[in-house]
PDB file of C-alpha atoms in Angstrom:
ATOM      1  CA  UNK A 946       0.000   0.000   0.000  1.00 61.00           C
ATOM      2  CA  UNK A 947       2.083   3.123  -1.190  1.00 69.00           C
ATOM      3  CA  UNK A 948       1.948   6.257   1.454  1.00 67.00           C
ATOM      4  CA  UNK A 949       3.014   9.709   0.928  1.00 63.00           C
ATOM      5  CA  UNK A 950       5.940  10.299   2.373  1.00 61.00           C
ATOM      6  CA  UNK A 951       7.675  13.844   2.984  1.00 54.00           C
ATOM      7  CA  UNK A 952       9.142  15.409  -0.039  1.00 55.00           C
ATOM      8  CA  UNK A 953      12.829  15.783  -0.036  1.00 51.00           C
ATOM      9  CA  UNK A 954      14.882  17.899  -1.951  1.00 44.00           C
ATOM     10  CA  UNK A 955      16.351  17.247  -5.400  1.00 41.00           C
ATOM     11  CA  UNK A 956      19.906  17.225  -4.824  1.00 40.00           C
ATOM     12  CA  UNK A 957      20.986  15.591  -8.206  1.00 40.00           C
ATOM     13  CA  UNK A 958      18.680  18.061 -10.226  1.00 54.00           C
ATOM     14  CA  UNK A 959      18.516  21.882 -10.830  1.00 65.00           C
ATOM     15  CA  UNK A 960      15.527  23.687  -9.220  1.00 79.00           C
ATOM     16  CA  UNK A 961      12.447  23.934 -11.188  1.00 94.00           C
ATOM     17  CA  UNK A 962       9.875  26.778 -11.528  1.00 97.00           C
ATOM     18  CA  UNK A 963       5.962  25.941 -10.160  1.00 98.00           C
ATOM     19  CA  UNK A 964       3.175  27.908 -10.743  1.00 98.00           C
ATOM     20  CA  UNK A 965       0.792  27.063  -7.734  1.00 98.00           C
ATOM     21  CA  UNK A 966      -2.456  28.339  -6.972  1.00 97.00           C
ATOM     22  CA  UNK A 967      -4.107  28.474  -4.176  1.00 95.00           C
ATOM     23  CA  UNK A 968      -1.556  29.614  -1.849  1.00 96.00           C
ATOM     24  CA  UNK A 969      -4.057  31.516   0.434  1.00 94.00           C
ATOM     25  CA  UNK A 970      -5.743  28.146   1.263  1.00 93.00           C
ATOM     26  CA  UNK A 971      -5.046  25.394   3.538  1.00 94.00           C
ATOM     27  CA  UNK A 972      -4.268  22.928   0.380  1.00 97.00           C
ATOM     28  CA  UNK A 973      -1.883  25.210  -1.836  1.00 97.00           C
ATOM     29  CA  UNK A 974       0.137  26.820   1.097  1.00 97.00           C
ATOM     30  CA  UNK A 975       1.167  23.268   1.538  1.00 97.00           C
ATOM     31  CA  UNK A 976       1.775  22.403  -2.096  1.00 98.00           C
ATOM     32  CA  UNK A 977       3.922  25.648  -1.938  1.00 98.00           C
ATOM     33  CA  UNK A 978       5.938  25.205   0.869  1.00 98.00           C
ATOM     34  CA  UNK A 979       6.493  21.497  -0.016  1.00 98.00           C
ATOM     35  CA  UNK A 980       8.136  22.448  -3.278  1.00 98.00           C
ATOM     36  CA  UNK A 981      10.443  25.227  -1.638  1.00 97.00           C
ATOM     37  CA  UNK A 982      11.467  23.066   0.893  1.00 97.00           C
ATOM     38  CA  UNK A 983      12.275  20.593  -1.907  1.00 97.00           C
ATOM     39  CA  UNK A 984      14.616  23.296  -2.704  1.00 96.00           C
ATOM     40  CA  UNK A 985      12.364  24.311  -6.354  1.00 97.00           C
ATOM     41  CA  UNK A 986      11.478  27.367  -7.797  1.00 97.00           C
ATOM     42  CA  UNK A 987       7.741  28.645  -6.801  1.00 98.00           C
ATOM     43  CA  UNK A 988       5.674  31.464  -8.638  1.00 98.00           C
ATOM     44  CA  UNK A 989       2.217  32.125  -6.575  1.00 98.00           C
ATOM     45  CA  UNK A 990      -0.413  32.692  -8.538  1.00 97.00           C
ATOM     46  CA  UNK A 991      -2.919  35.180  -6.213  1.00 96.00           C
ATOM     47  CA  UNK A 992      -6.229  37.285  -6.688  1.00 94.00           C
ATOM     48  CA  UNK A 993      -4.797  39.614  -4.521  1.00 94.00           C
ATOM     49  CA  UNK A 994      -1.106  40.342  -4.404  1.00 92.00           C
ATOM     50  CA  UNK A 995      -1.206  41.758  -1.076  1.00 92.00           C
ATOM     51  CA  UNK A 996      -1.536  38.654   0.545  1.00 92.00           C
ATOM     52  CA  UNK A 997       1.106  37.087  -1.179  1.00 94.00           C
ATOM     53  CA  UNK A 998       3.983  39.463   1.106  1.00 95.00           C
ATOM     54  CA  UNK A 999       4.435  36.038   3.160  1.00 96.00           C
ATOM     55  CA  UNK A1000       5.561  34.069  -0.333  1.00 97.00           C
ATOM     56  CA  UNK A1001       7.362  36.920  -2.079  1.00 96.00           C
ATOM     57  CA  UNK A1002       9.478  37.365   1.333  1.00 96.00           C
ATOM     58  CA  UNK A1003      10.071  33.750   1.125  1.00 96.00           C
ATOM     59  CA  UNK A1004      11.473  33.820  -2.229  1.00 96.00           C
ATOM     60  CA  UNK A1005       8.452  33.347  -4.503  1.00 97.00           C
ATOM     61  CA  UNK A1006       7.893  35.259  -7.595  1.00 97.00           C
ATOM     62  CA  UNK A1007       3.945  36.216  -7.395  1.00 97.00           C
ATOM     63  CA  UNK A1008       1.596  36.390 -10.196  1.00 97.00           C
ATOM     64  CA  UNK A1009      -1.552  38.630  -9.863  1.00 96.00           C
ATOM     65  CA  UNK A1010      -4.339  36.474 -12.080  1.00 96.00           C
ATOM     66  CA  UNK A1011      -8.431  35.809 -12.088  1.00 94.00           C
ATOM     67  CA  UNK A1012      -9.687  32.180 -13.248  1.00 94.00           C
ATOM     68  CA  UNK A1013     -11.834  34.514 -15.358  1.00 93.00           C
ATOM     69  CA  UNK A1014      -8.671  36.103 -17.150  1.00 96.00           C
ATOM     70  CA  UNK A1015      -7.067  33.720 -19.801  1.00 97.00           C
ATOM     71  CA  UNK A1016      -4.541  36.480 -21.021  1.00 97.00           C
ATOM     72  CA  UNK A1017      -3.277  37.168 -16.788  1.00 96.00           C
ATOM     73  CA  UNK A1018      -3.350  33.386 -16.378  1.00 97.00           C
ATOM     74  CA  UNK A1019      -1.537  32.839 -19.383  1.00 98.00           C
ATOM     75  CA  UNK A1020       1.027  34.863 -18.610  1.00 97.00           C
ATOM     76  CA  UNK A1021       1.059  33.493 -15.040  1.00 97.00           C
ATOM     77  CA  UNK A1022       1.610  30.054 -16.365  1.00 97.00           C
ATOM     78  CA  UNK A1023       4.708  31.063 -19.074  1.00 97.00           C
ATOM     79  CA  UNK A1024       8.021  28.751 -18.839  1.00 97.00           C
ATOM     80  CA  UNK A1025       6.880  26.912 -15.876  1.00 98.00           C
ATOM     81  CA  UNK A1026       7.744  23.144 -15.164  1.00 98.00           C
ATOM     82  CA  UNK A1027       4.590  22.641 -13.970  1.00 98.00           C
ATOM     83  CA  UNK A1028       1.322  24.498 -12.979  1.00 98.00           C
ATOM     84  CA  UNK A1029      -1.197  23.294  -9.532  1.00 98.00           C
ATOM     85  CA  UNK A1030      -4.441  24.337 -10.860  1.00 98.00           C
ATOM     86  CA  UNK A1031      -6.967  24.590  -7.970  1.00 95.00           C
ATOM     87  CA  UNK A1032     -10.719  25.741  -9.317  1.00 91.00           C
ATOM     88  CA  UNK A1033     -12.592  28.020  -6.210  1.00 84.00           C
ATOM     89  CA  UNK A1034     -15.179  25.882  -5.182  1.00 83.00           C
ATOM     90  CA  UNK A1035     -19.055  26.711  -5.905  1.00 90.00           C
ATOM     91  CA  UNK A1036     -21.412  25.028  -3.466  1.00 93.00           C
ATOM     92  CA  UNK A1037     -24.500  26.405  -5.082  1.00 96.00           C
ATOM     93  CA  UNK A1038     -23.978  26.019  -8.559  1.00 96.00           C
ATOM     94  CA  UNK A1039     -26.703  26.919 -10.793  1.00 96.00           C
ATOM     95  CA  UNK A1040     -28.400  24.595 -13.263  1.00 96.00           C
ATOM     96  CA  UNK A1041     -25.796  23.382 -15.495  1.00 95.00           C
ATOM     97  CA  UNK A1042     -22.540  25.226 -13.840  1.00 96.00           C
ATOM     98  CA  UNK A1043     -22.270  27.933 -15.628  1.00 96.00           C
ATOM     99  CA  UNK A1044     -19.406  29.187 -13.574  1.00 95.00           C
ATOM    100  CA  UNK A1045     -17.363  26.417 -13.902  1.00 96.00           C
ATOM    101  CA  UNK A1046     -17.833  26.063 -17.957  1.00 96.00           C
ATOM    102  CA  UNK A1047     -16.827  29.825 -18.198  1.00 96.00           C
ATOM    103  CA  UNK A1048     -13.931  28.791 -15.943  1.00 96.00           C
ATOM    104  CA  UNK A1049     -12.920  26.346 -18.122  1.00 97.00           C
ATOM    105  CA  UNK A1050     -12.757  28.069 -21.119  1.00 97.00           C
ATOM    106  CA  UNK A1051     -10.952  30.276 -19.068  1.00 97.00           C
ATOM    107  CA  UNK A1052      -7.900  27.974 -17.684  1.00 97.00           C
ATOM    108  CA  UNK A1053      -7.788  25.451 -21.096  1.00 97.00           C
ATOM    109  CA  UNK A1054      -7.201  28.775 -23.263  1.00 98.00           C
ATOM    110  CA  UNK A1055      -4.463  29.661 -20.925  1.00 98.00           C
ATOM    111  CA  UNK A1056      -2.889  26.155 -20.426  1.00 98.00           C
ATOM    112  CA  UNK A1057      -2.864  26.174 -24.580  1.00 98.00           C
ATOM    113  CA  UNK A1058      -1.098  29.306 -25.080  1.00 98.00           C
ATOM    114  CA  UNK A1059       1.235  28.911 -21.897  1.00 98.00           C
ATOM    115  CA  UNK A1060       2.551  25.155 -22.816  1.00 98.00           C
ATOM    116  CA  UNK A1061       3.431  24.584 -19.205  1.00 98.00           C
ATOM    117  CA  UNK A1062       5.769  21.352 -18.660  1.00 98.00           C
ATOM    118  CA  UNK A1063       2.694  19.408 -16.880  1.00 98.00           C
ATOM    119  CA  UNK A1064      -0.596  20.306 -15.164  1.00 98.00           C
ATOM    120  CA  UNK A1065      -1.771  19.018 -11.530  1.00 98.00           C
ATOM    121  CA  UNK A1066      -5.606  19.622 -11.035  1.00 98.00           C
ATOM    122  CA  UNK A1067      -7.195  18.820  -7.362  1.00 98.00           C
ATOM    123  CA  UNK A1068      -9.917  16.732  -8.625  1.00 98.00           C
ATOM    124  CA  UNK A1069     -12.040  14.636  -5.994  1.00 98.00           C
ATOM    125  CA  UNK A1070     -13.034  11.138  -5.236  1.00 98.00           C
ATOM    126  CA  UNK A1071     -16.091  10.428  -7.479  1.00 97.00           C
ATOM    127  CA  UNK A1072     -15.207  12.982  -9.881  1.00 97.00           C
ATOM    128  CA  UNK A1073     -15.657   9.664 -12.551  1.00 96.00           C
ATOM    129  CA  UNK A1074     -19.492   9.347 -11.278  1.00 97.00           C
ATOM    130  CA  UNK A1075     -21.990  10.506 -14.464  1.00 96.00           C
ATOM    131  CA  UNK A1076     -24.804  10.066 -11.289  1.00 97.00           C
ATOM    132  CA  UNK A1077     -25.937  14.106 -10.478  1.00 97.00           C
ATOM    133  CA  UNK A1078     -24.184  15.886  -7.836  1.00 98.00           C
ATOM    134  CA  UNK A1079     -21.937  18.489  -6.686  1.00 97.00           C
ATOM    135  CA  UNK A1080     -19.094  16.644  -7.539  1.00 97.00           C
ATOM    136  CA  UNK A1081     -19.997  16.599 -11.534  1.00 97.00           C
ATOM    137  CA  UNK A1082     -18.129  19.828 -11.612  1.00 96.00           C
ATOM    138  CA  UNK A1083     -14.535  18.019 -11.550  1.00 97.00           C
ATOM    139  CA  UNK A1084     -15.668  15.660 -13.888  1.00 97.00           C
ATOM    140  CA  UNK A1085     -16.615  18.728 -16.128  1.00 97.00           C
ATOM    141  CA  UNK A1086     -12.949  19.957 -15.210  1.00 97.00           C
ATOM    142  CA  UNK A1087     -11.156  16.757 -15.914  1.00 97.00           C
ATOM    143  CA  UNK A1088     -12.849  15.774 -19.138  1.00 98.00           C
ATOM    144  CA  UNK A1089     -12.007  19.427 -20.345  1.00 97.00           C
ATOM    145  CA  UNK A1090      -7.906  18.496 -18.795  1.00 97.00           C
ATOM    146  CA  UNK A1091      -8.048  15.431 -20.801  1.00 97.00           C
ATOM    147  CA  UNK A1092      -8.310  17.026 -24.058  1.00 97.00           C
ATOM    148  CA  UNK A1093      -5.170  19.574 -23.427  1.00 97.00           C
ATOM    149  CA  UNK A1094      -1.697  19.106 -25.379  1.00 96.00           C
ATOM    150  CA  UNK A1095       0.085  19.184 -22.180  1.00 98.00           C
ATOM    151  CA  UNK A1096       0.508  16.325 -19.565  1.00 98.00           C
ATOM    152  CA  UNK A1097      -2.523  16.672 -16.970  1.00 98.00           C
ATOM    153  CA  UNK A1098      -2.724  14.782 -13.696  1.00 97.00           C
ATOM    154  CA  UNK A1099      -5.919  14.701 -11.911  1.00 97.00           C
ATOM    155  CA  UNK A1100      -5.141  14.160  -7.643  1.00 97.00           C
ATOM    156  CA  UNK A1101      -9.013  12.813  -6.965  1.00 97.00           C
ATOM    157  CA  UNK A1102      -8.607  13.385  -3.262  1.00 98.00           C
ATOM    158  CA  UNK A1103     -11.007  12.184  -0.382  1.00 98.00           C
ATOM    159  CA  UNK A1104     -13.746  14.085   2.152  1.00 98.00           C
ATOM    160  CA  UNK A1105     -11.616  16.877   4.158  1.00 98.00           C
ATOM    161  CA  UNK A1106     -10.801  15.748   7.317  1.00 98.00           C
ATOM    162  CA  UNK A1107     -10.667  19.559   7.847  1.00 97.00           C
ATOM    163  CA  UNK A1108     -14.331  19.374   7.068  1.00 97.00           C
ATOM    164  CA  UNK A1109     -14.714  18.767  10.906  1.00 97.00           C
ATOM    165  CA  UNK A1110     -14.058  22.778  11.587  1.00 97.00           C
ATOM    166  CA  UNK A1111     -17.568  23.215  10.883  1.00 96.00           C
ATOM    167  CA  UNK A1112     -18.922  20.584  13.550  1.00 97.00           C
ATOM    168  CA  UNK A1113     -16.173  22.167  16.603  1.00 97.00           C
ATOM    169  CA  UNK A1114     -18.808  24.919  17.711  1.00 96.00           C
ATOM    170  CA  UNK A1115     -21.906  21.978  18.764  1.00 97.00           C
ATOM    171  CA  UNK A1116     -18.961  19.629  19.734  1.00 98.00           C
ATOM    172  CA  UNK A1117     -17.920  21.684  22.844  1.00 96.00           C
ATOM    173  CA  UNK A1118     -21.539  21.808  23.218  1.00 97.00           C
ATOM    174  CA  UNK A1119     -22.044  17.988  23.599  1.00 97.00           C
ATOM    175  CA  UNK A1120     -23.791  17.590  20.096  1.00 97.00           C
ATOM    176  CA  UNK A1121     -22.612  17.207  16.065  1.00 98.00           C
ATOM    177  CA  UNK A1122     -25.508  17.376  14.022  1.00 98.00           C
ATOM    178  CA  UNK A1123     -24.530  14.780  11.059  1.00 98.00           C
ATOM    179  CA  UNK A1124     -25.301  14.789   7.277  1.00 98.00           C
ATOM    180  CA  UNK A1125     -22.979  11.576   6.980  1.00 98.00           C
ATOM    181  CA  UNK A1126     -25.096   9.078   7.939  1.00 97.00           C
ATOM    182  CA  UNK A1127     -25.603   5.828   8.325  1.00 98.00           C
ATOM    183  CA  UNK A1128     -23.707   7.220  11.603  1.00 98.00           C
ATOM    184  CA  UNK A1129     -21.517   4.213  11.932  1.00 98.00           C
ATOM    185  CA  UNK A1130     -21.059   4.260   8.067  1.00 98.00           C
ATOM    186  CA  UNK A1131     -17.267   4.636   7.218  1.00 98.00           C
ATOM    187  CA  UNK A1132     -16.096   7.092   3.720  1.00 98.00           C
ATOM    188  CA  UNK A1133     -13.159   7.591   2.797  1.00 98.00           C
ATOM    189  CA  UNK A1134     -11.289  10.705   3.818  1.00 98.00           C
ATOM    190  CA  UNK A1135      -7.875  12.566   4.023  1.00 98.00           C
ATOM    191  CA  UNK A1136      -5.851  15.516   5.715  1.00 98.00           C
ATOM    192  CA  UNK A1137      -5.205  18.244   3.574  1.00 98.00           C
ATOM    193  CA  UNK A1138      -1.619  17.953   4.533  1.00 98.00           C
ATOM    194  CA  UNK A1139      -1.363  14.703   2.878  1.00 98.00           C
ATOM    195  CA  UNK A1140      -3.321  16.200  -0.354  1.00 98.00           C
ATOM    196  CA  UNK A1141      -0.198  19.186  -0.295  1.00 98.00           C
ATOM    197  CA  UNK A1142       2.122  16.300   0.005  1.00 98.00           C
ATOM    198  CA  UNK A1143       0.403  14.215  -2.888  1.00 98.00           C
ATOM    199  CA  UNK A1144       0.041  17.566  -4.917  1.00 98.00           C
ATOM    200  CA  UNK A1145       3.846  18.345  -4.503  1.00 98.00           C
ATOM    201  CA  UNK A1146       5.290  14.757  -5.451  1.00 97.00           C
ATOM    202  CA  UNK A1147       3.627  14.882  -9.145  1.00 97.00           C
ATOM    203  CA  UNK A1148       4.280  17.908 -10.033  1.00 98.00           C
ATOM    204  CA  UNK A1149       7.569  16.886  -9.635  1.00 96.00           C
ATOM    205  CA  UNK A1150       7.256  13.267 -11.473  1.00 96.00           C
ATOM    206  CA  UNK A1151       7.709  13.550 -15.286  1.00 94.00           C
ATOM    207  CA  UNK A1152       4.207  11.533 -17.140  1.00 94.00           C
ATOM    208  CA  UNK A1153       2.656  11.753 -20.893  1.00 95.00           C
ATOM    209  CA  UNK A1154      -0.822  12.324 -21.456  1.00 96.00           C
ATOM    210  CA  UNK A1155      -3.400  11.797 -18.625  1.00 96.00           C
ATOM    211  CA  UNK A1156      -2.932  10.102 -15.439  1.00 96.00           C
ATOM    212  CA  UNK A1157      -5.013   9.825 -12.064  1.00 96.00           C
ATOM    213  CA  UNK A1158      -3.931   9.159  -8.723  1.00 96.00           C
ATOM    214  CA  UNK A1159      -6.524   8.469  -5.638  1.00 97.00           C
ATOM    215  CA  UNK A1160      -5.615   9.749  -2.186  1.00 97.00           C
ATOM    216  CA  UNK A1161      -7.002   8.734   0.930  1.00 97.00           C
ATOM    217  CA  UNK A1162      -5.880   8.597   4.607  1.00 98.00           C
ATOM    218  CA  UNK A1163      -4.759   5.836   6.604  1.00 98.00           C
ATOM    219  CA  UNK A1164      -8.669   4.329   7.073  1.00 98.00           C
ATOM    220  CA  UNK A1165     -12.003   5.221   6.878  1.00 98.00           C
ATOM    221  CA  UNK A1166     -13.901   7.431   9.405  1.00 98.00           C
ATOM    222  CA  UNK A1167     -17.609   7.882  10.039  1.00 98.00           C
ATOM    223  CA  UNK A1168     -19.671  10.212  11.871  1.00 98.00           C
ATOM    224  CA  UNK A1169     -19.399   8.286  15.047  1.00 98.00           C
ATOM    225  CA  UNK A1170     -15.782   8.616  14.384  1.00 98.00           C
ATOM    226  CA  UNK A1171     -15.820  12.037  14.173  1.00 98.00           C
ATOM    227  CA  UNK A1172     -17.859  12.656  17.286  1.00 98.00           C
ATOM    228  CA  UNK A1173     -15.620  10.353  19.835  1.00 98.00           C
ATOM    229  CA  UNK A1174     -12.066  12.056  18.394  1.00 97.00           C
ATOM    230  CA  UNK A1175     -13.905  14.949  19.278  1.00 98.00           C
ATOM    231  CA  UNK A1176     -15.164  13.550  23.000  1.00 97.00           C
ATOM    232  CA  UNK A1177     -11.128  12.906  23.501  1.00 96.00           C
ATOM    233  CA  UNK A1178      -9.930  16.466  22.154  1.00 96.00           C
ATOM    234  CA  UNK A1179     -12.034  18.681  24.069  1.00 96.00           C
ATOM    235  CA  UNK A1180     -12.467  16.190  27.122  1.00 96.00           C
ATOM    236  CA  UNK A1181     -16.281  16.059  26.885  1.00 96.00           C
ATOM    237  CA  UNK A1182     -19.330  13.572  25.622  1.00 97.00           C
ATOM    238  CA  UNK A1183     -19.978  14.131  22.341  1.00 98.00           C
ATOM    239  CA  UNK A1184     -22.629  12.796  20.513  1.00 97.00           C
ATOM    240  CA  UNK A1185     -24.372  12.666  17.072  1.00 98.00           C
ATOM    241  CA  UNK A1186     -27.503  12.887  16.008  1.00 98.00           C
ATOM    242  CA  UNK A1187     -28.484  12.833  11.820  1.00 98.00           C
ATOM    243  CA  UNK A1188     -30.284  15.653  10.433  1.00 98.00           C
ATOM    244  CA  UNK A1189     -33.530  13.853   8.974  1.00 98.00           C
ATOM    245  CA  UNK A1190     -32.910  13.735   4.469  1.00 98.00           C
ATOM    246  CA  UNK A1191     -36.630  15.828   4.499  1.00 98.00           C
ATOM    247  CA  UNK A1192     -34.960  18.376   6.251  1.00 98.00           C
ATOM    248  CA  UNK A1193     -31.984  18.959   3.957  1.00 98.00           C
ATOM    249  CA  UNK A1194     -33.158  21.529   1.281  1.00 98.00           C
ATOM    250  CA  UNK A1195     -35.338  23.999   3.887  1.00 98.00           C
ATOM    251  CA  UNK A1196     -32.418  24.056   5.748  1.00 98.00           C
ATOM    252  CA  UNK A1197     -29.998  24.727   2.980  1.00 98.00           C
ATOM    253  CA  UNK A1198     -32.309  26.978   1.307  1.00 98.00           C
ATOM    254  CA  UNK A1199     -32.842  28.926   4.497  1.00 98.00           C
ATOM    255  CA  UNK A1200     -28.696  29.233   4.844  1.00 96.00           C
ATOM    256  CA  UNK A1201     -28.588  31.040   1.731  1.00 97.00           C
ATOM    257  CA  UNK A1202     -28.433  28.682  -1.277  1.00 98.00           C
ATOM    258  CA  UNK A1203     -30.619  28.734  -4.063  1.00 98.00           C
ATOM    259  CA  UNK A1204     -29.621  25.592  -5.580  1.00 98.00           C
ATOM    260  CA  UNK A1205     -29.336  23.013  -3.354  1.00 98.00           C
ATOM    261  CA  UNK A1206     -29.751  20.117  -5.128  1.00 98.00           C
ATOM    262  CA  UNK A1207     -26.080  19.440  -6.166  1.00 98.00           C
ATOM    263  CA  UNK A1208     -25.098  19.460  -2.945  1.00 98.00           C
ATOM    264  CA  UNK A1209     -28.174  16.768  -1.338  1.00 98.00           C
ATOM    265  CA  UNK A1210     -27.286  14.113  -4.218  1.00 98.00           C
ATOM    266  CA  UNK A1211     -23.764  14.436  -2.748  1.00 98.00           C
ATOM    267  CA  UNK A1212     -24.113  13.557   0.207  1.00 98.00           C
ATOM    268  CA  UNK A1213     -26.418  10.866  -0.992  1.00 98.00           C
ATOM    269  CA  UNK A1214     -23.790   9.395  -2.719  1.00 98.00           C
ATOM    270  CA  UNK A1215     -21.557   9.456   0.268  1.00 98.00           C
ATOM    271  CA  UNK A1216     -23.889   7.876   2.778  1.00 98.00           C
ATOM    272  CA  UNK A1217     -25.246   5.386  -0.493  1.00 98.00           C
ATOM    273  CA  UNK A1218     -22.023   4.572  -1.256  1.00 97.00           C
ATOM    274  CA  UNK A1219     -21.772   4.901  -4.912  1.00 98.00           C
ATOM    275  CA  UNK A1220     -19.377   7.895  -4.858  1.00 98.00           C
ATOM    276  CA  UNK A1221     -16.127   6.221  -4.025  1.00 97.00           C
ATOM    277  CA  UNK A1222     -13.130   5.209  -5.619  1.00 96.00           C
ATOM    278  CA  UNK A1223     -12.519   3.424  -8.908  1.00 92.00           C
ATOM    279  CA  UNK A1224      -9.868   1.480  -7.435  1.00 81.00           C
ATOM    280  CA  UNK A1225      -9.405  -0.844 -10.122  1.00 70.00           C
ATOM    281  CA  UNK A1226      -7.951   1.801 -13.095  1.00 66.00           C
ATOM    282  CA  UNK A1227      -6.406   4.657 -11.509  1.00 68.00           C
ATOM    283  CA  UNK A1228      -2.991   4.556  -9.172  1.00 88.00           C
ATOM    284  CA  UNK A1229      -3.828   4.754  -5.269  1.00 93.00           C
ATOM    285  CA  UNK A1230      -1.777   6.378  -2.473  1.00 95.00           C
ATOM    286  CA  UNK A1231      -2.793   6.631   1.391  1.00 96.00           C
ATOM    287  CA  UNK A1232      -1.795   9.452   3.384  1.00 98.00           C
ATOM    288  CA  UNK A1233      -0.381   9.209   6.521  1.00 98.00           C
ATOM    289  CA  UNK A1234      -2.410  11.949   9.307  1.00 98.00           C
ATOM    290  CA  UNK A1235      -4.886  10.551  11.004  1.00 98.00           C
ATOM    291  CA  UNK A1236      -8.581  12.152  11.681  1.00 98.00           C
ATOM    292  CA  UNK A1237      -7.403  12.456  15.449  1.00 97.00           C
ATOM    293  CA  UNK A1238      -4.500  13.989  14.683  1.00 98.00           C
ATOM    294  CA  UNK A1239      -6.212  16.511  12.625  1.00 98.00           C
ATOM    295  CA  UNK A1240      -9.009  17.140  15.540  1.00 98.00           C
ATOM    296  CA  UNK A1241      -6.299  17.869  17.821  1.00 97.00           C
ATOM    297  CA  UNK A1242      -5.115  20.609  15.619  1.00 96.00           C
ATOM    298  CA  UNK A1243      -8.305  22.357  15.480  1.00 96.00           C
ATOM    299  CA  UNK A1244      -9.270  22.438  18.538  1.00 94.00           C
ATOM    300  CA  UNK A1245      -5.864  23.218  19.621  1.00 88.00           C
ATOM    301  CA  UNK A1246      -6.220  25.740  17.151  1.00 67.00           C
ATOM    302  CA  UNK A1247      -7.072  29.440  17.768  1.00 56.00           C
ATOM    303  CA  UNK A1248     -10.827  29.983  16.727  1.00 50.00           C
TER     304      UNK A1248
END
């Protein structure tokens, strides 16, 4: 069973230049810092250079771009070894994604005219599924990937084990209300340290054409899971109770989405079962961080 393990620096091999984006996040600070510390070249590619002082003090050249800008992103993505393409999520897509098709137009135009060496793209687990759901928006973003002239690699990572942040408020409290449910129903998940690890290794691995590569952690965690690493972080019962299915869309709806659908059918395919894994065609890697490991940093965390 291959694990991630730390990336180490290059010591045979001149430093290469990465275009990352992302770097603002939890998942492409990591990437970043994984390739400097691997002793390679890093451009950050940022909305907003002012929050990129961190990375240009650290030696990073920083690129100002919008996914919505092919000629900035093009630019952005000029004589690089390698690009980390990371699309801002849309939990309330409207009725065919519109946002994400104009997006892709967007980043393939710029991949085309750039020619970067290779192209990493944080894809998810079921991103293969045709079944409706949120998820259908990587597959969108993948089948566009597989049609570049550059070498594309699609990381189809698992559930967030960061995901958890959102249940630490009702934890101290005693309670997680769950949309995971069976409650004792395992799905696979990962840290996002292990995704920035993953992310890091192939953009420095040389491929042709189109490959995949499915990262989860060391096991699978449920609900119940999630509720006693909890009980042993904060020192307190926690339990879990599942928010009834004929609940879902009132209560989304009432939370601010207007399209909630997308996101339901996920979770229905989590708790069904049929997103997952293909297991059988694509290349498999486990990280290493366990869920507990990952509580203990948020609630050690300041809130």
């Amino acid at each position: 069973m291959p694990t991630i393990a730390m990336v180490d620096r290059w010591s045979n091999e001149a430093a290469k230049m990465f275009a990352v984006m992302g770097v603002t996040g939890q998942v492409g600070r990591q990437v970043a810092q994984n390739l400097l510390n691997a002793d390679q070249a890093v451009r950050v590619l940022v909305r907003d250079a002012a929050k990129a002082a961190d990375w240009s003090a650290a030696g990073c050249e920083v690129a100002q771009v919008s996914v919505q800008d092919a000629a900035s992103l093009a630019k952005a993505m000029a004589g690089v070894d390698g690009v980390f393409l990371m699309i801002p999520p849309d939990y309330d897509p409207a009725p065919g994604f519109p946002e994400i098709r104009s997006i892709i137009d967007s980043v393939t135009a710029a991949v085309e005219s750039a020619k970067p060496g290779r192209l990493v793209f944080l894809s998810t687990v079921g991103a293969h599924v045709e079944q409706f759901s949120l998820l259908n928006n990587a597959r969108m973003i993948e089948a566009a990937m597989r049609r570049l002239s550059v070498p594309a690699g699609f990381l189809r990572a698992a559930w967030f084990m960061e995901n958890a942040k959102w249940d630490l408020e009702t934890a101290s409290k005693g309670m997680i209300p769950s949309f995971l449910q069976p409650l004792d129903h395992p799905i696979p998940m990962v840290a996002t340290a292990d995704i920035g690890l993953a992310v890091a290794q192939m953009l420095m691995e040389d491929w042709q054409g189109t490959r995949v590569v499915e990262l989860e952690g060391p096991r699978r965690y449920s609900a119940n899971d999630i509720a006693e690493g909890y009980a042993a972080t904060l020192g307190c019962t926690v339990r879990t109770e599942i928010v009834p299915r004929d609940t879902w869309d009132g209560l989304f709806r009432s939370q601010g989405m207007r399209h909630p659908e997308p996101r339901m059918h996920m979770l229905d395919g989590f708790n069904e079962g049929w997103i997952d894994f293909e297991h059988d065609v694509s290349q498999r890697r486990f990280g290493t961080t366990s869920l507990e490991q990952v509580l203990l940093s948020l609630t050690s965390r300041p809130q």
